[in-house]
PDB file of C-alpha atoms and ligand atoms in Angstrom:
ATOM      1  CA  UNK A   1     160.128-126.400  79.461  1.00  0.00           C
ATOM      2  CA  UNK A   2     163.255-124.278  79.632  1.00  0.00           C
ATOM      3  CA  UNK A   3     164.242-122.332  77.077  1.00  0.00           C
ATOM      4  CA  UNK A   4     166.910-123.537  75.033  1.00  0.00           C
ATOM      5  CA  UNK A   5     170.622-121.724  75.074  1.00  0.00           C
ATOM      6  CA  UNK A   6     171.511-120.756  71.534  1.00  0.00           C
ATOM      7  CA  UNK A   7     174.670-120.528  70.917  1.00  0.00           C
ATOM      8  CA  UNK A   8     176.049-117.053  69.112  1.00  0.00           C
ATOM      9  CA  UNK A   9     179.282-117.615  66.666  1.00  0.00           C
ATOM     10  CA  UNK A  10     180.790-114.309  65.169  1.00  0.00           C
ATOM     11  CA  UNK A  11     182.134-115.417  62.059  1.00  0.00           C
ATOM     12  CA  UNK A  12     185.594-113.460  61.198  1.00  0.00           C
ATOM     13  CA  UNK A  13     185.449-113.766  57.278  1.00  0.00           C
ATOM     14  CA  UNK A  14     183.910-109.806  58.161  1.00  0.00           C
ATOM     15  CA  UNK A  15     186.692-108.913  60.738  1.00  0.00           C
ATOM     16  CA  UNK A  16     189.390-106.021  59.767  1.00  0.00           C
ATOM     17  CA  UNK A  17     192.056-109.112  59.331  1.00  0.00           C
ATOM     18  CA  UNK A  18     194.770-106.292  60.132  1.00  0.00           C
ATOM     19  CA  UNK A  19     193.836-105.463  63.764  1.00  0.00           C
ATOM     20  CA  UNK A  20     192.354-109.695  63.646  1.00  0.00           C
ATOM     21  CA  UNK A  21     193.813-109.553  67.881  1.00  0.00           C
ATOM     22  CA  UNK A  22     191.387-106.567  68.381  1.00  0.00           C
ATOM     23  CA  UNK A  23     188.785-108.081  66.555  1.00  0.00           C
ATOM     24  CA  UNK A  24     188.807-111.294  67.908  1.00  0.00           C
ATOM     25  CA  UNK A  25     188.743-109.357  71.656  1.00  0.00           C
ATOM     26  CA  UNK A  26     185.472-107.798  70.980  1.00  0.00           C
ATOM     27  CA  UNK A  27     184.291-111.165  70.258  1.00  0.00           C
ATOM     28  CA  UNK A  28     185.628-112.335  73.501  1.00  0.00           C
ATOM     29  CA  UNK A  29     183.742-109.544  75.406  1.00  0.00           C
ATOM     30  CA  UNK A  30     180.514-109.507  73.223  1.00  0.00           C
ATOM     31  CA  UNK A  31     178.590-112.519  75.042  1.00  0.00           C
ATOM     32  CA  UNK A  32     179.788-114.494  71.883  1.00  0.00           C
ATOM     33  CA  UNK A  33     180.215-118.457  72.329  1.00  0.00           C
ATOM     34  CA  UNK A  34     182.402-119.556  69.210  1.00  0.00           C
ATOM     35  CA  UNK A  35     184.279-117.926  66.660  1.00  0.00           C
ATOM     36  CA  UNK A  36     183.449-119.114  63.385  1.00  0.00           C
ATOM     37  CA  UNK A  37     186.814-119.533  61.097  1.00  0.00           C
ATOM     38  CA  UNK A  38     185.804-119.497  57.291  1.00  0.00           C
ATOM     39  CA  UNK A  39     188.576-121.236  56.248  1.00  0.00           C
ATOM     40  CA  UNK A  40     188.556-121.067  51.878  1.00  0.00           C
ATOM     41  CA  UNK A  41     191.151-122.545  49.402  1.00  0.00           C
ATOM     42  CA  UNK A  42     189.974-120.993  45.929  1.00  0.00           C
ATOM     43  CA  UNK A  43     189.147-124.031  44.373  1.00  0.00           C
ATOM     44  CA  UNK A  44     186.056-124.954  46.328  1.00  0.00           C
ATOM     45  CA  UNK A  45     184.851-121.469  46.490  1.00  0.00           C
ATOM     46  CA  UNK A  46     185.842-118.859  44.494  1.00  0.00           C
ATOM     47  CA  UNK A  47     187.436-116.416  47.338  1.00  0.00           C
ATOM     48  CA  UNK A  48     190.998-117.333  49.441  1.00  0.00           C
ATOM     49  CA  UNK A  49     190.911-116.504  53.148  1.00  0.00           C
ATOM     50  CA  UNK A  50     193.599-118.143  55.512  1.00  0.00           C
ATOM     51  CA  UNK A  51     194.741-121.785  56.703  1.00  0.00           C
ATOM     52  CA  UNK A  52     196.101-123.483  59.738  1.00  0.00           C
ATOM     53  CA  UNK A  53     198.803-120.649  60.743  1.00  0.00           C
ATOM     54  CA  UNK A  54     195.579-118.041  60.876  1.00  0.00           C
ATOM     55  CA  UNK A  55     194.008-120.072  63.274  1.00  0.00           C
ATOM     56  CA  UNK A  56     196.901-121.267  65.288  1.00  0.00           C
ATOM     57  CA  UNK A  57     197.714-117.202  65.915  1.00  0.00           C
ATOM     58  CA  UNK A  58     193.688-117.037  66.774  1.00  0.00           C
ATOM     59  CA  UNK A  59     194.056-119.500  69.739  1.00  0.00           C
ATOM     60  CA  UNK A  60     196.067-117.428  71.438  1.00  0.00           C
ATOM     61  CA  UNK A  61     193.763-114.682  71.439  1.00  0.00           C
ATOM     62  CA  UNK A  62     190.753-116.796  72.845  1.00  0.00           C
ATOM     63  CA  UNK A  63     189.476-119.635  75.317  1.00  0.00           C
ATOM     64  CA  UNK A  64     185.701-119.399  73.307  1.00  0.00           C
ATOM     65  CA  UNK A  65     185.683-122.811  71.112  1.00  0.00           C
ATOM     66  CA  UNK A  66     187.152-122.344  67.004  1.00  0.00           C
ATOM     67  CA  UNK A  67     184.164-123.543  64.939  1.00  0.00           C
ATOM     68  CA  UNK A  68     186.424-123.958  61.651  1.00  0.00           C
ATOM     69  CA  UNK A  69     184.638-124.192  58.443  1.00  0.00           C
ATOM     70  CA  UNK A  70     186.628-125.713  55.950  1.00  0.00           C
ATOM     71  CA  UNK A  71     185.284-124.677  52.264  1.00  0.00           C
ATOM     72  CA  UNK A  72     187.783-126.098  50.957  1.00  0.00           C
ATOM     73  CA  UNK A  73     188.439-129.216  48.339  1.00  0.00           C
ATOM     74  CA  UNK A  74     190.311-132.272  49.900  1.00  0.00           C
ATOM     75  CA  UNK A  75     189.960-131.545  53.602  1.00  0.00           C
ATOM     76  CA  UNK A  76     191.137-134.499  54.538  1.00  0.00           C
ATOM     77  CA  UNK A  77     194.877-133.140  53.945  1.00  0.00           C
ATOM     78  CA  UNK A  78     193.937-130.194  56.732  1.00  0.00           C
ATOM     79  CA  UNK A  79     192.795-132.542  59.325  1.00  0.00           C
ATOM     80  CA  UNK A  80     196.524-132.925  61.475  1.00  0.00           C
ATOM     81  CA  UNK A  81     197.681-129.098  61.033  1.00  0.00           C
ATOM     82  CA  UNK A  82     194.073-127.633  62.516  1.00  0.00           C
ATOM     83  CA  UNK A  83     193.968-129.890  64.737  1.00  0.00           C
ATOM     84  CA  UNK A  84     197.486-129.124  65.861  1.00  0.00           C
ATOM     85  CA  UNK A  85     196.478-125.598  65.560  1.00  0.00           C
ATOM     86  CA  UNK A  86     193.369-125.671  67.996  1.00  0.00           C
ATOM     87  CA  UNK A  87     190.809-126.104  65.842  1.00  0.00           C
ATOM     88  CA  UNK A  88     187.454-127.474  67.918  1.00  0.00           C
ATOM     89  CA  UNK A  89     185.464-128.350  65.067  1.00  0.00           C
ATOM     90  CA  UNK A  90     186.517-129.123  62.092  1.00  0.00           C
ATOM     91  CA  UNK A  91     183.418-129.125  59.720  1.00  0.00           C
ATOM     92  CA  UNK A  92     184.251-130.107  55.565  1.00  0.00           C
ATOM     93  CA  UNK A  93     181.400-129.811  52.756  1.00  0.00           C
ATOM     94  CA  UNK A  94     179.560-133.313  51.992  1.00  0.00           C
ATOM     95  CA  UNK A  95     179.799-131.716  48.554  1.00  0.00           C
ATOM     96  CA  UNK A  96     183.570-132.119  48.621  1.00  0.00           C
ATOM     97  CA  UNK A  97     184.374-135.924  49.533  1.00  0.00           C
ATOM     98  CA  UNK A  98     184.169-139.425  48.295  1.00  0.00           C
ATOM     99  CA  UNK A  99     184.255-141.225  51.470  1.00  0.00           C
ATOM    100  CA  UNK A 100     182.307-139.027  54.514  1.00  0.00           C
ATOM    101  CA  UNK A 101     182.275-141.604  56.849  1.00  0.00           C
ATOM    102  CA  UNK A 102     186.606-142.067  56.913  1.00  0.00           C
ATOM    103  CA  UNK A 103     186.694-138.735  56.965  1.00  0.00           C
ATOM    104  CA  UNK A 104     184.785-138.089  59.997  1.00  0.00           C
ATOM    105  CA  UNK A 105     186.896-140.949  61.956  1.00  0.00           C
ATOM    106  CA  UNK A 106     190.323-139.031  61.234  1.00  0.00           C
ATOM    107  CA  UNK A 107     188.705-135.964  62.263  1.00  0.00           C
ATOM    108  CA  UNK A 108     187.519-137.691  65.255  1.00  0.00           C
ATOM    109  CA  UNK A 109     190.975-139.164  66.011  1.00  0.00           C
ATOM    110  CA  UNK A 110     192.678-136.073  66.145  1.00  0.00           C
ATOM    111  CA  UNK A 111     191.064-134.757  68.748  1.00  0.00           C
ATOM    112  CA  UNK A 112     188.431-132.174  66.888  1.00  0.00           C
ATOM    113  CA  UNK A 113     184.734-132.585  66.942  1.00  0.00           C
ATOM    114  CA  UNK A 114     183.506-133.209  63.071  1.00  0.00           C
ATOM    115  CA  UNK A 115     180.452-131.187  61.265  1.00  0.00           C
ATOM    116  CA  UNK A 116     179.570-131.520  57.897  1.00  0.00           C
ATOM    117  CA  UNK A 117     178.064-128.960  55.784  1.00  0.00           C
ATOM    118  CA  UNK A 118     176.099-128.291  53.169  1.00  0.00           C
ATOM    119  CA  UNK A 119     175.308-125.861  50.429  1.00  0.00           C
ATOM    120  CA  UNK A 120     172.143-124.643  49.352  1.00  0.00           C
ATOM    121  CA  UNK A 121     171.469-126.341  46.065  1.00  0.00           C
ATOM    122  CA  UNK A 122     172.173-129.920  48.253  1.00  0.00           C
ATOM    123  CA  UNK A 123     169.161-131.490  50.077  1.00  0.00           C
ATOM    124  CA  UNK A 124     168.892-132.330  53.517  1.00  0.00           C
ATOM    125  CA  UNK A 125     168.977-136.353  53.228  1.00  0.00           C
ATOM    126  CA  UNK A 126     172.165-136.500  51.758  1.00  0.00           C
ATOM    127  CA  UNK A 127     173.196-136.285  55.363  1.00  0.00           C
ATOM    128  CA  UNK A 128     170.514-139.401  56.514  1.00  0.00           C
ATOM    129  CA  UNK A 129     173.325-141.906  56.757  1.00  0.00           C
ATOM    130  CA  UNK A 130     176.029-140.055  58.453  1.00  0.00           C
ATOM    131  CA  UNK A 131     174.044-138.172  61.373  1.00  0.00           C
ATOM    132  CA  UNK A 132     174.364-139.791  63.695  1.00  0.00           C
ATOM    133  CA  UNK A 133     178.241-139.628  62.962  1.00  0.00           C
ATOM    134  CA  UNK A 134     179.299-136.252  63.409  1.00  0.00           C
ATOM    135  CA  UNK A 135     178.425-133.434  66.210  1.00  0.00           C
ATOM    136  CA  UNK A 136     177.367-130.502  64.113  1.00  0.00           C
ATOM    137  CA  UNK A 137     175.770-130.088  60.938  1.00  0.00           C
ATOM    138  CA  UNK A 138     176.024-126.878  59.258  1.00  0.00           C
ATOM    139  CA  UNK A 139     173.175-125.538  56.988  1.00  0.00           C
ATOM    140  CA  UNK A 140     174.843-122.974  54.699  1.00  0.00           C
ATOM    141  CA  UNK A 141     171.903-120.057  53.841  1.00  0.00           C
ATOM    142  CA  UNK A 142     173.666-118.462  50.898  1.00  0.00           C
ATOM    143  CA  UNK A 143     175.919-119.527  48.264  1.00  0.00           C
ATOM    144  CA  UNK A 144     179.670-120.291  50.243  1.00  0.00           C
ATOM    145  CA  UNK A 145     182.463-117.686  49.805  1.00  0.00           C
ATOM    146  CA  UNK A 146     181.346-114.360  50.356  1.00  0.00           C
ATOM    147  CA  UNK A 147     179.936-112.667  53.541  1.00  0.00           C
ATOM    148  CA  UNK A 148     177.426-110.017  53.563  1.00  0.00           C
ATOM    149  CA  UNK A 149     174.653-112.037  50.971  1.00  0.00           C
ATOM    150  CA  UNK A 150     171.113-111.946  51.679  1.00  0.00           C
ATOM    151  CA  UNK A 151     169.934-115.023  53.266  1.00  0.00           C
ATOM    152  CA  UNK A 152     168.002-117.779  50.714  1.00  0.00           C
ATOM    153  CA  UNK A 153     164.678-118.539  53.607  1.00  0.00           C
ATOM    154  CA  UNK A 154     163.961-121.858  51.750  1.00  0.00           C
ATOM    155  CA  UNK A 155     166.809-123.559  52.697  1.00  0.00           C
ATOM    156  CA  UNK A 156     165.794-122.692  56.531  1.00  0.00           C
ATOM    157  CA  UNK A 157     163.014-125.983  55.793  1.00  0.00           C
ATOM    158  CA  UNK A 158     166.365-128.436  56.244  1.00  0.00           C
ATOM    159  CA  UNK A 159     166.768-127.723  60.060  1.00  0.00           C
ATOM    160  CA  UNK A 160     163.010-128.845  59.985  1.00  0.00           C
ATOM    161  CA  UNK A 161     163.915-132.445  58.815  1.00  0.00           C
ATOM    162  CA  UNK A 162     167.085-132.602  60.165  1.00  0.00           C
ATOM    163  CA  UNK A 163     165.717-131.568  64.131  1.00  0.00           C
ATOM    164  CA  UNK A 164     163.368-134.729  63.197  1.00  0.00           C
ATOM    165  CA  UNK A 165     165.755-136.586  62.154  1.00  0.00           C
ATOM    166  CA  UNK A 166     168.158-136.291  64.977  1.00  0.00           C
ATOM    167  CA  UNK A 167     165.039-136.736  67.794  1.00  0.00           C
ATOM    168  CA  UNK A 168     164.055-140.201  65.384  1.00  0.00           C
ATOM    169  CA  UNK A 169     167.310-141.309  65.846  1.00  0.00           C
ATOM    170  CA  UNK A 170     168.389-140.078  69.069  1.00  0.00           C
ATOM    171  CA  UNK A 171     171.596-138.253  67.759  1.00  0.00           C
ATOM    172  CA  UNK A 172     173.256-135.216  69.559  1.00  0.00           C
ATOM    173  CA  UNK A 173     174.272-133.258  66.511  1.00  0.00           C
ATOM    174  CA  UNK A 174     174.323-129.583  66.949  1.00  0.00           C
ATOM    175  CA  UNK A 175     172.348-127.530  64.189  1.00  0.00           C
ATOM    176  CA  UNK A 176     173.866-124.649  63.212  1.00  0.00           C
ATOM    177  CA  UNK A 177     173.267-121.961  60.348  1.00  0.00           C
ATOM    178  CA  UNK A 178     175.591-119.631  58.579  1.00  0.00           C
ATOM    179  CA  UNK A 179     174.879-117.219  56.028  1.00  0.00           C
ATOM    180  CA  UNK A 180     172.878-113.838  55.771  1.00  0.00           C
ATOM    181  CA  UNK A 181     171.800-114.609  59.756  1.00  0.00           C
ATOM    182  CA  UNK A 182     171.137-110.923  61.501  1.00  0.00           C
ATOM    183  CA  UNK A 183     170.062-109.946  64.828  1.00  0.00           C
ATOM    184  CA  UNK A 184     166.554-109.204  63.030  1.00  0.00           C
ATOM    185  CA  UNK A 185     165.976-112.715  61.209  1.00  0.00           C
ATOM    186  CA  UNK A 186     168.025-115.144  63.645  1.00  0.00           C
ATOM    187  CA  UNK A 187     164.807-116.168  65.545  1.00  0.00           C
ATOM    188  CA  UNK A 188     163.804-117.215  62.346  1.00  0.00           C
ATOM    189  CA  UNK A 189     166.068-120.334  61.965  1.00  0.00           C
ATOM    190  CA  UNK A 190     165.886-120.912  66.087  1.00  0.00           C
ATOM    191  CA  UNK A 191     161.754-121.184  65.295  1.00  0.00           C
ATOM    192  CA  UNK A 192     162.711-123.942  62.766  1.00  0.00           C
ATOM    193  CA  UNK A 193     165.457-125.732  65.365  1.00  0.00           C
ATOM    194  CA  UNK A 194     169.229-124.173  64.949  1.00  0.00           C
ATOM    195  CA  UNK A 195     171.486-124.547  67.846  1.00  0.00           C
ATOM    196  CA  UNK A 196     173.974-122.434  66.423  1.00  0.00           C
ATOM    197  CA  UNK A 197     174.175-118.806  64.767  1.00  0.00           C
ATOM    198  CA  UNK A 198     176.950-118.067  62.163  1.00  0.00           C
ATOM    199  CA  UNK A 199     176.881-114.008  61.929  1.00  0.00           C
ATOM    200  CA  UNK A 200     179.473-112.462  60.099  1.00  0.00           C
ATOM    201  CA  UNK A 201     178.710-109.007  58.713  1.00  0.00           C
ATOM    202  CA  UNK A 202     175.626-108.484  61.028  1.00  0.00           C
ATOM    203  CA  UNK A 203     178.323-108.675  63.672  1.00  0.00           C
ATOM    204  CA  UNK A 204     181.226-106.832  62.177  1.00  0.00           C
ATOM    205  CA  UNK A 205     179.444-103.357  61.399  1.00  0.00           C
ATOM    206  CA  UNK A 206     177.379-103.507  64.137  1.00  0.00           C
ATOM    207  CA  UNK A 207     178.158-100.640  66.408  1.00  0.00           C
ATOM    208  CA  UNK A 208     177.294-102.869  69.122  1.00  0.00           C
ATOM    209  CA  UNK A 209     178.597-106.113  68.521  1.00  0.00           C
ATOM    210  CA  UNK A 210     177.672-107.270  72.420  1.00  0.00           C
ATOM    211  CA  UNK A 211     173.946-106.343  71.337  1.00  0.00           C
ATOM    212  CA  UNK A 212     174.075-108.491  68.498  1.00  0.00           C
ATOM    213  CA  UNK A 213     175.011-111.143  70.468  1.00  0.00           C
ATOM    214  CA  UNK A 214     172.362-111.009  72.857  1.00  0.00           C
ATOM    215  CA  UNK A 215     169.722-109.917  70.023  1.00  0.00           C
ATOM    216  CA  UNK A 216     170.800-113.930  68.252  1.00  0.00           C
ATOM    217  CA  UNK A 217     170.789-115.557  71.350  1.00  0.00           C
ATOM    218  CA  UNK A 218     167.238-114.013  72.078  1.00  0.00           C
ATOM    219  CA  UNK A 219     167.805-112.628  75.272  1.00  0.00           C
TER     220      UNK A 219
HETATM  221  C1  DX5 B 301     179.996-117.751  53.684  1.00  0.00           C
HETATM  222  C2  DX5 B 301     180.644-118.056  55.014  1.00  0.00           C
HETATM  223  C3  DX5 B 301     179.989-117.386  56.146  1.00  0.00           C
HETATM  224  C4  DX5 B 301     180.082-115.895  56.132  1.00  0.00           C
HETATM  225  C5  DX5 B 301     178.772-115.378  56.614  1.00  0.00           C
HETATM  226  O1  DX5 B 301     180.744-118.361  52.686  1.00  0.00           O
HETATM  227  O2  DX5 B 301     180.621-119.440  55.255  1.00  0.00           O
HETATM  228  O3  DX5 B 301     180.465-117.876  57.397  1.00  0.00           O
HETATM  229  O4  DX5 B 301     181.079-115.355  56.948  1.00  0.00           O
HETATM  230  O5  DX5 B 301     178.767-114.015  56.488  1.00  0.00           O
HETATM  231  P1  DX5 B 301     177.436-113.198  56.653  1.00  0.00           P
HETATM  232  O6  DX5 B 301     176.949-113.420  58.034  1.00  0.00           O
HETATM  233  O7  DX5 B 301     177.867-111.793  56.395  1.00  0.00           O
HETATM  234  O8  DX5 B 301     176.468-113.690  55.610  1.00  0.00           O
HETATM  235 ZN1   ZN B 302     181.060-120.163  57.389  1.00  0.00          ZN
END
């Protein structure tokens, strides 16, 4: 069988947000396939970062897909101005809505691709229902809001049931994981059945960023 591509997404939440062009061009040339957006509103998480502006200036800087993750509460009022921004997908926290299913048909309509996420202390089959709903599920490793934690490995046993899952039910969700992921402990979470690696600081003070990339992608 042939190997499957994992995809690499530098998460900027590490970048130096003064020189944010330069860093997001070393993400262009690093091998990189997404850029990660950690998109926080201070009420949801306890840290601020940037909104739809941010990543509107970001699109210009880039072709590579804007994987925007939205830990925010009520991300149902972001849902026009990222997507009017460029925003690819839009992923919100299961933790932070009422009504997941609504909110992944607005996302939908706009134009973005939804993911849901969800936070460590939140098991996997919360998400049973809605899989087959939204294109990427995100499996948050640490506690959301701060990058450069240490990743929690238990939580790495929800790609297990959720890569069941989605073959069980013949969805196309991408898995992806975000959250203390380094070049040295990404195969990890690929062994278990992520698509997608979220790398923020193992990225950002790497010397080599482009041999980060290729270390996540396992090449
Ligand atoms: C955590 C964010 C992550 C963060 C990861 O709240 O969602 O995307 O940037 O950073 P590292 O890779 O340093 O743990
Ligand atoms: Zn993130």
């Amino acid at each position: 069988m042939a190997k499957k591509t994992i995809l690499a997404a530098p998460s900027l939440l590490s970048a130096d947000f003064a020189r944010l062009a330069e860093e997001v061009q070393t993400i262009n040339e690093s091998g990189a396939d997404w850029i990660h957006v950690d998109v926080m509103d201070g009420h949801f998480v306890p840290n601020l970062t940037f909104g739809p502006k941010m990543v509107s200036d970001i699109r210009r800087e880039t072709k590579l897909p804007l994987d925007c993750h939205l830990m925010v509460a009520n991300p149902q009022d972001y849902i026009e101005s990222f997507a009017a921004a460029g925003t690819n997908y839009f992923t919100f926290h299961i933790e932070a809505v009422m009504h997941a299913s609504r909110l992944i048909q607005k996302i939908r309509t706009a134009g973005m691709k939804p993911g849901v996420c969800i936070v460590p202390s939140t098991p996997a089959h919360v998400l049973d229902e809605i899989i087959s709903e939204v294109d990427l599920i995100l499996i948050l490793l640490v506690n959301p809001g701060f990058g450069g934690q240490k990743m929690i490995p238990s939580c790495l046993e929800k790609l297990v049931s959720l890569a069941s899952l989605r073959k069980e039910k013949g969805s196309h969700f991408l898995l992806s994981v975000d959250g203390g992921v380094t070049g040295d402990n990404a195969s990890l979470a690929v062994e278990k059945g992520a698509d997608v690696i979220v790398a923020g600081s193992a990225f950002f003070t790497a010397q080599d960023r482009a041999a980060v990339v290729k270390k996540i992608k396992g090449l």
